[in-house]
Amino acid sequence: MPLEIVSVPSLPPEAAEVDFSFEIDGEILAPFDDEPFRVRPLPPRRKLYGLDEALFEARDAAEAALFLAREGSGVAGYVAVCRGWNGCAEIDDIAVARSFRRRGLAGRLMDSAVLWARAEAGMAQEANTTSWSILAKLSKVFLTSAT
């Protein structure tokens, strides 16, 4: 069954059983505008933030959206987006299951959030250029160093 992304009112209960953990083996040091980034090595460890219980409750469709990536009945990932205090879209959370990483799924989920912000919510499309620049640089670091 192909991977699909669908809008859902809340995460299904089985999402609580999915491994969204990730490995940490370094810390990027400020300032964040240097290239390459200065990284302080750390002892490798697995990190898991856990799921926000609010994601298992229905969201107000006019103010927020939740997109679920799934393959068959399996949860592959999700992105939660909402209308921020300033009228712009904010990403509340994004996660991709360990077994589905390195397939471009996070980008596809972000595309769904952007489309929602543009079409469904009529939100302003505004970004802090410094933040976007830092995010672009960080994504290069993580995408090229991921195993």
Short mmCIF file of C-alpha atoms in Angstrom, two decimals:
data_model
loop_
_atom_site.label_atom_id
_atom_site.label_comp_id
_atom_site.label_asym_id
_atom_site.label_seq_id
_atom_site.Cartn_x
_atom_site.Cartn_y
_atom_site.Cartn_z
CA MET A 1 0.00 0.00 0.00
CA PRO A 2 1.44 3.43 -0.92
CA LEU A 3 2.29 6.09 1.63
CA GLU A 4 -0.45 8.72 1.88
CA ILE A 5 -0.94 11.95 3.79
CA VAL A 6 -4.43 12.72 5.02
CA SER A 7 -6.03 15.42 7.14
CA VAL A 8 -7.37 13.99 10.41
CA PRO A 9 -9.10 15.59 13.40
CA SER A 10 -6.75 13.87 15.87
CA LEU A 11 -3.99 11.29 16.05
CA PRO A 12 -5.20 7.69 16.13
CA PRO A 13 -4.50 5.76 19.36
CA GLU A 14 -1.88 3.57 17.64
CA ALA A 15 0.36 6.65 17.17
CA ALA A 16 1.25 6.34 20.86
CA GLU A 17 3.08 3.09 20.06
CA VAL A 18 5.22 4.49 17.20
CA ASP A 19 8.94 5.09 17.72
CA PHE A 20 9.53 8.80 16.99
CA SER A 21 12.84 8.89 18.91
CA PHE A 22 16.07 10.25 17.43
CA GLU A 23 19.79 10.10 18.12
CA ILE A 24 21.80 13.00 19.54
CA ASP A 25 25.60 13.05 19.32
CA GLY A 26 26.40 16.75 19.23
CA GLU A 27 25.29 20.26 20.11
CA ILE A 28 25.45 23.17 17.65
CA LEU A 29 27.08 26.18 19.27
CA ALA A 30 26.17 29.84 18.75
CA PRO A 31 26.51 31.92 16.69
CA PHE A 32 24.30 30.07 14.24
CA ASP A 33 25.27 32.08 11.16
CA ASP A 34 28.74 30.49 10.86
CA GLU A 35 29.28 27.87 8.18
CA PRO A 36 30.19 25.22 8.86
CA PHE A 37 28.47 25.11 12.23
CA ARG A 38 30.60 24.62 15.30
CA VAL A 39 29.51 21.38 16.91
CA ARG A 40 30.43 20.18 20.38
CA PRO A 41 30.40 16.37 20.50
CA LEU A 42 28.20 14.74 23.14
CA PRO A 43 27.99 11.13 24.25
CA PRO A 44 25.49 9.52 21.85
CA ARG A 45 22.02 9.01 23.26
CA ARG A 46 18.48 8.44 22.07
CA LYS A 47 15.98 11.25 22.71
CA LEU A 48 12.19 11.06 22.76
CA TYR A 49 9.98 13.99 23.61
CA GLY A 50 6.78 11.98 23.76
CA LEU A 51 3.48 12.92 22.19
CA ASP A 52 1.37 15.88 23.27
CA GLU A 53 -1.90 14.49 24.65
CA ALA A 54 -3.76 17.33 22.90
CA LEU A 55 -2.91 15.71 19.54
CA PHE A 56 -5.26 12.86 20.44
CA GLU A 57 -8.18 15.33 20.77
CA ALA A 58 -10.08 16.87 17.86
CA ARG A 59 -8.67 20.21 16.66
CA ASP A 60 -10.70 23.27 15.60
CA ALA A 61 -10.53 22.98 11.80
CA ALA A 62 -10.74 26.75 11.34
CA GLU A 63 -7.71 27.36 13.54
CA ALA A 64 -5.61 24.21 13.23
CA ALA A 65 -4.92 21.14 11.13
CA LEU A 66 -3.30 17.78 11.65
CA PHE A 67 -1.88 15.80 8.75
CA LEU A 68 -1.17 12.11 9.21
CA ALA A 69 1.19 10.12 7.01
CA ARG A 70 0.27 6.48 6.88
CA GLU A 71 1.05 3.33 4.98
CA GLY A 72 -1.93 1.05 5.17
CA SER A 73 -3.02 1.23 8.80
CA GLY A 74 0.48 2.08 10.07
CA VAL A 75 1.38 5.58 11.28
CA ALA A 76 4.45 6.95 9.47
CA GLY A 77 4.42 10.53 10.75
CA TYR A 78 2.40 13.69 11.32
CA VAL A 79 2.51 17.47 11.34
CA ALA A 80 0.32 19.70 13.51
CA VAL A 81 -0.14 23.30 12.32
CA CYS A 82 -2.21 26.14 13.74
CA ARG A 83 -2.99 29.80 13.28
CA GLY A 84 -0.51 31.75 15.41
CA TRP A 85 -1.19 34.85 17.47
CA ASN A 86 0.04 37.00 14.56
CA GLY A 87 -2.18 35.38 11.91
CA CYS A 88 0.66 33.32 10.46
CA ALA A 89 0.84 29.55 10.49
CA GLU A 90 2.88 27.88 13.23
CA ILE A 91 4.10 24.32 13.27
CA ASP A 92 3.09 22.87 16.64
CA ASP A 93 4.80 19.53 16.12
CA ILE A 94 6.24 17.33 13.39
CA ALA A 95 7.50 13.77 13.71
CA VAL A 96 8.45 10.93 11.39
CA ALA A 97 8.66 7.34 12.61
CA ARG A 98 12.21 5.97 12.67
CA SER A 99 11.31 3.26 10.15
CA PHE A 100 10.05 5.85 7.62
CA ARG A 101 12.95 8.33 7.70
CA ARG A 102 15.15 9.31 4.75
CA ARG A 103 12.24 9.11 2.26
CA GLY A 104 11.34 12.82 2.07
CA LEU A 105 8.32 12.38 4.32
CA ALA A 106 9.03 15.39 6.57
CA GLY A 107 9.12 17.61 3.48
CA ARG A 108 5.83 16.18 2.23
CA LEU A 109 4.24 16.79 5.64
CA MET A 110 5.53 20.39 5.65
CA ASP A 111 4.11 20.86 2.14
CA SER A 112 0.70 19.82 3.49
CA ALA A 113 0.97 22.36 6.32
CA VAL A 114 1.94 25.14 3.88
CA LEU A 115 -0.96 24.31 1.56
CA TRP A 116 -3.36 24.41 4.50
CA ALA A 117 -2.00 27.77 5.63
CA ARG A 118 -2.40 29.22 2.14
CA ALA A 119 -5.70 27.74 1.05
CA GLU A 120 -7.75 26.76 4.04
CA ALA A 121 -6.79 29.34 6.59
CA GLY A 122 -5.98 32.31 4.33
CA MET A 123 -3.03 33.10 6.56
CA ALA A 124 -0.28 35.56 5.93
CA GLN A 125 2.78 34.02 4.35
CA GLU A 126 5.55 35.64 6.28
CA ALA A 127 8.87 34.39 7.51
CA ASN A 128 11.75 35.78 9.44
CA THR A 129 14.56 35.50 6.90
CA THR A 130 17.15 34.89 9.59
CA SER A 131 15.13 31.99 10.99
CA TRP A 132 14.61 30.47 7.54
CA SER A 133 18.31 30.83 6.76
CA ILE A 134 19.24 29.05 9.99
CA LEU A 135 16.69 26.31 9.33
CA ALA A 136 18.02 25.78 5.81
CA LYS A 137 21.57 25.48 7.14
CA LEU A 138 20.50 23.11 9.91
CA SER A 139 18.62 20.89 7.47
CA LYS A 140 21.79 20.55 5.39
CA VAL A 141 23.75 19.52 8.48
CA PHE A 142 21.18 16.96 9.59
CA LEU A 143 20.42 15.57 6.15
CA THR A 144 24.09 15.10 5.26
CA SER A 145 25.13 13.71 8.65
CA ALA A 146 22.17 11.37 9.24
CA THR A 147 22.87 7.68 9.04
#
